[in-house]
Coordinates of C-alpha atoms in Angstrom, one line a residue:
X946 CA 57.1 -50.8 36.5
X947 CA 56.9 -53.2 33.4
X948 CA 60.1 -53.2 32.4
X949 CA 60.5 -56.5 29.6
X950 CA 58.6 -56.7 26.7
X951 CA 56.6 -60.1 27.7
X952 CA 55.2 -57.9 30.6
X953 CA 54.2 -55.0 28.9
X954 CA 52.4 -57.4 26.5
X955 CA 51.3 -59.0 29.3
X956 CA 49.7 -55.7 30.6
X957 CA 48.2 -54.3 27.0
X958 CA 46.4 -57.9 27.5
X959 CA 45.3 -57.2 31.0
X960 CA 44.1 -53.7 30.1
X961 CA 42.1 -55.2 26.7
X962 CA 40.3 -57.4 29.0
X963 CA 39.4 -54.6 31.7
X964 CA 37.9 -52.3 28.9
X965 CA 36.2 -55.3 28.0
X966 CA 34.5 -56.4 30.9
X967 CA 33.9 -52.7 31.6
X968 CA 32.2 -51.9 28.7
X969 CA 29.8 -54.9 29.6
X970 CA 29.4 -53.7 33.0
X971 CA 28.1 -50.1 31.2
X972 CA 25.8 -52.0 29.1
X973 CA 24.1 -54.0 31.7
X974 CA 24.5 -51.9 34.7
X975 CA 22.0 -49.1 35.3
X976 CA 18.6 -47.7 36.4
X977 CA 17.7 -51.2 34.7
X978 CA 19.5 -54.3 35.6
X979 CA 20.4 -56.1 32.9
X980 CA 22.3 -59.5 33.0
X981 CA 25.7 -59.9 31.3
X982 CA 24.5 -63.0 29.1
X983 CA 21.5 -60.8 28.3
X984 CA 23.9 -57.8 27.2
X985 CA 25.7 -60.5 24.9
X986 CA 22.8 -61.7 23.5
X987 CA 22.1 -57.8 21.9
X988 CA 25.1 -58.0 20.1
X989 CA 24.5 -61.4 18.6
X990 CA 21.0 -61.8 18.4
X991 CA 19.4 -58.6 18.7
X992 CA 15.2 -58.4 18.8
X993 CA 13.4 -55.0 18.8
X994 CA 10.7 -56.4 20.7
X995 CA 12.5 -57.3 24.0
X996 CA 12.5 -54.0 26.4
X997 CA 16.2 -54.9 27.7
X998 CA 17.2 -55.3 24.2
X999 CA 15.6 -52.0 23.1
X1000 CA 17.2 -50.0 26.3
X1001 CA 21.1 -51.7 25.2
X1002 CA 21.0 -51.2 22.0
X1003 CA 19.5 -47.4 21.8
X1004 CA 21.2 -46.0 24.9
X1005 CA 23.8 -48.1 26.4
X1006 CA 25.5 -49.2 23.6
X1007 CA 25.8 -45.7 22.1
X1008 CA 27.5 -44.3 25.9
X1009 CA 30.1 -47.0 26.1
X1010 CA 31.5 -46.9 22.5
X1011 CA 31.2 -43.3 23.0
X1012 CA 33.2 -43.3 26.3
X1013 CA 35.8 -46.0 24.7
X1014 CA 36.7 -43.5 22.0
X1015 CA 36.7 -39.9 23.9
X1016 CA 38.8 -41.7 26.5
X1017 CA 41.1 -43.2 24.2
X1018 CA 41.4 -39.5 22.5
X1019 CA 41.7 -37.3 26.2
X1020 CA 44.0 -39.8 27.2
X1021 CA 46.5 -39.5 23.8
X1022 CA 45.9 -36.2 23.6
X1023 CA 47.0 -35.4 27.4
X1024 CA 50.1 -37.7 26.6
X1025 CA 51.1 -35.7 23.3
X1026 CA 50.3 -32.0 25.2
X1027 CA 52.9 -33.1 27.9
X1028 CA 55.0 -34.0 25.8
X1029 CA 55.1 -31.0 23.6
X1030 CA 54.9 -28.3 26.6
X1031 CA 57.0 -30.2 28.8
X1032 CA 54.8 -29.3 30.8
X1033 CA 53.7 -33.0 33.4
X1034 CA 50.9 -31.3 34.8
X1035 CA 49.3 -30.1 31.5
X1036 CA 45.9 -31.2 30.0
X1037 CA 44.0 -30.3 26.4
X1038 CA 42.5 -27.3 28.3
X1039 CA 45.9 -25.8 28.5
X1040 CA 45.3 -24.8 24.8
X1041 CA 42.0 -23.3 25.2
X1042 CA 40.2 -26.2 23.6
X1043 CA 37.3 -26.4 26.0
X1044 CA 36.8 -23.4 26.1
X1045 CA 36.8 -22.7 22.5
X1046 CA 34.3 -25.5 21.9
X1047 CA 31.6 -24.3 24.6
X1048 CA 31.8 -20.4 23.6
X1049 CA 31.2 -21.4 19.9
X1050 CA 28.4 -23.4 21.1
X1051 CA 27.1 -20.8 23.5
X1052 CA 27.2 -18.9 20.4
X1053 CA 24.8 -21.0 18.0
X1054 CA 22.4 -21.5 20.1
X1055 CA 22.3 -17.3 22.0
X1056 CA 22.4 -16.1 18.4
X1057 CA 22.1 -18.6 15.5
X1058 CA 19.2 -20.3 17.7
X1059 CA 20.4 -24.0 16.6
X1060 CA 18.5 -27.2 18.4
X1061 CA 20.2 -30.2 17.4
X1062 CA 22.6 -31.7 19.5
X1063 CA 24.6 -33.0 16.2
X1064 CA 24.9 -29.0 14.7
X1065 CA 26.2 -28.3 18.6
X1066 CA 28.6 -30.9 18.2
X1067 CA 30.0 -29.4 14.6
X1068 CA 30.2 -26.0 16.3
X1069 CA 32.0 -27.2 19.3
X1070 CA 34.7 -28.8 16.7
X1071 CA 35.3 -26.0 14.9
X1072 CA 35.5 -23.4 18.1
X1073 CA 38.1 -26.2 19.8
X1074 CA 39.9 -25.9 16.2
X1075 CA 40.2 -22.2 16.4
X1076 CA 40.7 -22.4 19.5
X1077 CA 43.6 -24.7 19.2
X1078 CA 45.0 -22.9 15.9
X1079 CA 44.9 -19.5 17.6
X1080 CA 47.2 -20.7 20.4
X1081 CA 50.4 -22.3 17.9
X1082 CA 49.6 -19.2 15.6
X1083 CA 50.6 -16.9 18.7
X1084 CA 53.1 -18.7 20.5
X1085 CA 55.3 -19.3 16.8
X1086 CA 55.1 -15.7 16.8
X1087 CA 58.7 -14.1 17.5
X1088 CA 62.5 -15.3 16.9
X1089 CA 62.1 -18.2 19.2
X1090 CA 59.2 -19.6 17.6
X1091 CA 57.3 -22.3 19.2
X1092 CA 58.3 -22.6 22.7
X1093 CA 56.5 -24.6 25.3
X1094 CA 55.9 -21.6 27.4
X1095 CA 54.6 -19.5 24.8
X1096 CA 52.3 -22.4 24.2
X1097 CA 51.3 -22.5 27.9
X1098 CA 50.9 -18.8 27.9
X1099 CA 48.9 -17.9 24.5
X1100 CA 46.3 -21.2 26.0
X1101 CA 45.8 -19.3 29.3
X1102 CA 45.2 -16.5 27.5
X1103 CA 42.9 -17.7 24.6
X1104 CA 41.1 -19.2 27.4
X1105 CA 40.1 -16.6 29.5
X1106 CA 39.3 -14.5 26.8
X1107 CA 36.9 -17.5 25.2
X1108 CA 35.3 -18.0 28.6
X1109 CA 35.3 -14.1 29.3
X1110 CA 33.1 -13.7 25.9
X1111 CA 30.8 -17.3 26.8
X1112 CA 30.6 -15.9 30.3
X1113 CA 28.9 -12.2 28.6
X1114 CA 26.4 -14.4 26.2
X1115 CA 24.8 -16.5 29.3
X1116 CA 24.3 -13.1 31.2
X1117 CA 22.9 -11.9 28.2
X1118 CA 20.7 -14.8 27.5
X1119 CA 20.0 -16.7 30.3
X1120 CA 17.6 -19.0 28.7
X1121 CA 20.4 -21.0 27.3
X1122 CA 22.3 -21.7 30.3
X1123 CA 20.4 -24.8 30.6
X1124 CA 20.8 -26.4 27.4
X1125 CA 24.8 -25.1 27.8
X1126 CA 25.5 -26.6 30.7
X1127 CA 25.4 -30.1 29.5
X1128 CA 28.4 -29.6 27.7
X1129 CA 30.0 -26.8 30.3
X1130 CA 29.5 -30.2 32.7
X1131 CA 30.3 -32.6 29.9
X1132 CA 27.8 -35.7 29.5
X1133 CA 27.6 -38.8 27.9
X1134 CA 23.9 -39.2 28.3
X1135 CA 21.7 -38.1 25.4
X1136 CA 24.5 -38.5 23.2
X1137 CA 23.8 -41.4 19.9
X1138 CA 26.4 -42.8 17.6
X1139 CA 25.1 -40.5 14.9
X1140 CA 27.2 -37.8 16.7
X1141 CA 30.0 -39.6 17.3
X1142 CA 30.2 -41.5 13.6
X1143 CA 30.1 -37.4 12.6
X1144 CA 33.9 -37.1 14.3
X1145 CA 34.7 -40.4 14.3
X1146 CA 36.9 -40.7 11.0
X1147 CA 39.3 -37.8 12.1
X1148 CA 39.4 -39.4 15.9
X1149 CA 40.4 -42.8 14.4
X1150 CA 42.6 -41.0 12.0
X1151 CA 44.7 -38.9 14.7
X1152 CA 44.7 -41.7 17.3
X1153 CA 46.6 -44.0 14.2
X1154 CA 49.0 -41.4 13.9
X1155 CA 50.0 -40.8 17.5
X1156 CA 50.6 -44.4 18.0
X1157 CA 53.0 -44.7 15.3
X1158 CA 54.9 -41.4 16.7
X1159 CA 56.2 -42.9 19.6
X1160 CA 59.8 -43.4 18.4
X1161 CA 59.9 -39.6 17.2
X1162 CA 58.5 -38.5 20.7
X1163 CA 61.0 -40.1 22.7
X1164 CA 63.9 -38.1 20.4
X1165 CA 61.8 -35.1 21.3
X1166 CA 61.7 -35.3 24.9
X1167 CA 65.2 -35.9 25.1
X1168 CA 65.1 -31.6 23.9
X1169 CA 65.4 -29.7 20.8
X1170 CA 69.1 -29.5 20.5
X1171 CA 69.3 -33.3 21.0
X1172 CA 66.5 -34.2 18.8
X1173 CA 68.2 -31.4 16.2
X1174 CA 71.4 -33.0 16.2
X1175 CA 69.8 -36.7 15.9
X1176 CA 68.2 -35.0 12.8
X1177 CA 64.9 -34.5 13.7
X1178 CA 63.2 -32.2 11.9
X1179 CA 61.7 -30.4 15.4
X1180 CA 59.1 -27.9 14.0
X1181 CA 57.3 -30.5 11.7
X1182 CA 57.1 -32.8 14.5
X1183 CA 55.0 -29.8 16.8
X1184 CA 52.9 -29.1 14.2
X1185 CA 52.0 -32.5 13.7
X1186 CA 51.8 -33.0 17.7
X1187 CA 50.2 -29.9 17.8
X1188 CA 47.1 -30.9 14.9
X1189 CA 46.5 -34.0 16.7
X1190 CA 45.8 -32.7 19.8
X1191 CA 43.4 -30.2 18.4
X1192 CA 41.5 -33.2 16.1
X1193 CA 41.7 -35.5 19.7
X1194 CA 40.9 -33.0 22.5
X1195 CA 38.7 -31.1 19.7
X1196 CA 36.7 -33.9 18.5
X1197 CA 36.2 -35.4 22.0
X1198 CA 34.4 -32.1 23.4
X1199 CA 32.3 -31.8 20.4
X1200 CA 30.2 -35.1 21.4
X1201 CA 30.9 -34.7 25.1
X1202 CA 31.5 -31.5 26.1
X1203 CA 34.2 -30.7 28.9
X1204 CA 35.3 -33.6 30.4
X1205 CA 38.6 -33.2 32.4
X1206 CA 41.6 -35.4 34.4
X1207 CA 42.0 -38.0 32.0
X1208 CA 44.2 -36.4 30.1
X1209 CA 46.1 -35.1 33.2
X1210 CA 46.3 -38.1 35.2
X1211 CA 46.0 -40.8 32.6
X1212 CA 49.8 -40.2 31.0
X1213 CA 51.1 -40.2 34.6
X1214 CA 49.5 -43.8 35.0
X1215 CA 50.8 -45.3 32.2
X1216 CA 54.6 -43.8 32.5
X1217 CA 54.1 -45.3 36.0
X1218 CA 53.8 -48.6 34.6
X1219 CA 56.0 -48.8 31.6
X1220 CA 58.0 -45.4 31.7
X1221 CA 58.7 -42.9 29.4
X1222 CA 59.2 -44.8 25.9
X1223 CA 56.3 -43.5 24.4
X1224 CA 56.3 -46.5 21.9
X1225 CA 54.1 -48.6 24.8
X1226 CA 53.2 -45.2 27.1
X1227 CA 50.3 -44.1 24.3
X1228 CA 48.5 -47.6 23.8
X1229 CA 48.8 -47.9 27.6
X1230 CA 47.8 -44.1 28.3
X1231 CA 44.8 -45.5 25.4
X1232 CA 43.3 -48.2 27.1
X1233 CA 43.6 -46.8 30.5
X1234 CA 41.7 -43.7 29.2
X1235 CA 39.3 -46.0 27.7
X1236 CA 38.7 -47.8 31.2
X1237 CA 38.9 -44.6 33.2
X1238 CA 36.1 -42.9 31.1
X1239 CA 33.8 -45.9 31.2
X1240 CA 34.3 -46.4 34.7
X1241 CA 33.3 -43.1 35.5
X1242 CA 30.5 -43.4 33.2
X1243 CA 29.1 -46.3 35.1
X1244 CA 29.7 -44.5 39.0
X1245 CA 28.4 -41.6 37.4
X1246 CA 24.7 -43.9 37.2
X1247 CA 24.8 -44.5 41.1
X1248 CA 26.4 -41.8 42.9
X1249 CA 23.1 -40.0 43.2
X1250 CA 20.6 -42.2 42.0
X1251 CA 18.2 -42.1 40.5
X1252 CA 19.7 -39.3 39.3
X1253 CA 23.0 -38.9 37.2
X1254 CA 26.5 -37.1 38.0
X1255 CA 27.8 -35.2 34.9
X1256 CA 30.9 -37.3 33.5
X1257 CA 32.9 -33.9 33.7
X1258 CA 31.7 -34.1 37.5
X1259 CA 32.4 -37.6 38.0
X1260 CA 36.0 -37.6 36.1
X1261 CA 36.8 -34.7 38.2
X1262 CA 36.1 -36.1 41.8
X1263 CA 38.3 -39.5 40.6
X1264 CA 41.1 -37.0 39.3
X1265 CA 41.1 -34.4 41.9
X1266 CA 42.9 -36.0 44.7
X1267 CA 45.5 -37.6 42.2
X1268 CA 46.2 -33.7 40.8
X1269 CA 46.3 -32.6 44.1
X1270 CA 48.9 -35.8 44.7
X1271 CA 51.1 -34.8 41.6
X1272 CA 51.3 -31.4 42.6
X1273 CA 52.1 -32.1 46.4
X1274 CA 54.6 -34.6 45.0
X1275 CA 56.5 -32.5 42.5
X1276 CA 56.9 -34.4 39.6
X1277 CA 59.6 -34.1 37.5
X1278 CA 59.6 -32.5 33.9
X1279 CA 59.9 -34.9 31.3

């Protein structure tokens, strides 16, 4: 573990470097090998004409800044959800976001018969906001108000219900399974920046935030009556937790569709390193989202080639056996 401040500097450095030379491994690696000078050479002297050029700058390019931000937002957004349900093996589908997302988008296209990938995307934000809404709205009900196992228990339940209802529109119109199940699957490939520029304002927006929460989260996890008697006001802090999480986890399934494990095993990574002060866990939990995502982007090119795994896929068989790990393990609630 980095324990003194030079070496967690030391390793926010280390981790800037890797997401560096990762995302230049994503734009030259691929069906077409591309050299890393060449790839340099785009984004200082870019020329239409040349084919490499052409394939960087209008595919490439477009999947690694849009795997740098999604796993930067999973990866906050699975540290914030752990936080606020206490809960170490929780993950941004534990409120029914996913699911939210794809049933709204099930639903354009089965009965609103929408084509563009960008009105998709809008839909899936909004359904992984109502989604997310609905859960806090039903676990505040009661005296207790907003407890982490209500929280846990209204997302398993908005869930099934969401994937019960997406489940009844593909039998019903089994045209659209196709076009659903790039986002059922999640995928980077297709996507442009025009989708993610759409989201990217309230993605940049929420990540800000949660970095400059730290301090408040680490009164939180210390409980309520703790944080309560240190005079924190407990409820605001949830709600805000609780909005960025939906904006994060919401905005990132709207360009990519479901993509799972980083925001399960990504916080576990980072407290690994640095521990549980949550001023240097969510910039770490950040950039190690950011290289897990774009990592599995670029396995996700070879794996079957010249076919491509689905990033969902991919994610999942590099998270799997370290789920399987934390649960065999036991970890500790924070």
């Amino acid at each position: 573990m980095l324990h003194s401040f030079s070496s967690k500097i030391i390793g926010i450095i280390t981790l800037l470097f890797l997401v560096a030379l990762l995302i230049f491994c994503s734009l030259a690696m691929g069906q077409t090998s591309i050299s890393f000078s060449l790839a340099l050479e785009v984004l200082t002297q870019y020329n239409p004409e040349n084919p490499d050029h052409l394939i960087i700058a209008t595919s490439r390019l477009a999947r690694a800044t849009i795997a740098l931000t999604v796993g930067i937002a999973l990866a906050i957004a699975g540290t914030l959800i752990q936080t606020l349900t206490r809960n170490p093996l929780a993950s941004p589908d534990l409120l029914g976001i996913n699911a939210g997302a794809i049933f709204f988008i099930v639903f354009a296209i089965t009965w609103l018969n929408l084509q563009s990938l960008t009105q998709y995307m809008w839909f899936g934000f909004l359904g992984a906001a109502v989604a997310g809404l609905g859960v806090f709205f039903l676990s505040s009900l009661g005296r207790d108000g907003l407890t982490p196992i209500k929280v846990i228990l209204a997302g398993t339940a908005l869930s099934a219900l969401f994937i019960s209802f997406t489940q009844g529109m593909l039998v019903i119109d089994e045209q659209s399974i196709q076009t659903v199940l790039f986002w059922i699957s999640g995928s980077i490939a297709g996507r442009d920046l025009n989708m993610l520029f759409a989201v990217l304002p309230f993605l940049v927006t929420a990540i800000i935030i949660s970095l400059f929460i730290g301090k408040a989260m680490n009164i939180f996890g210390s409980g309520d009556d703790v944080a309560k008697s240190l005079g924190q006001n407990v409820g605001l802090l949830k709600i805000i937790m609780g909005v960025l999480i939906i904006i994060l986890a919401g905005g990132s399934v709207a360009v990519v569709g479901s993509v799972g494990f980083i925001g399960l095993i990504v916080p576990h990574i980072a407290k690994g390193l640095v521990g549980t002060d949550y001023r240097w866990t969510l910039p770490f939990s950040a950039l190690l989202g950011a290289a897990l995502l774009i990592g599995a982007d670029i396995l996700a090119r070879f794996l079957i080639s010249p076919m491509e795994v689905p990033i969902g896929v991919m994610t999942a068989l590099i998270g799997g056996p370290f789920f399987i790990y934390l649960a065999k393990k036991g970890v500790s609630k924070q």
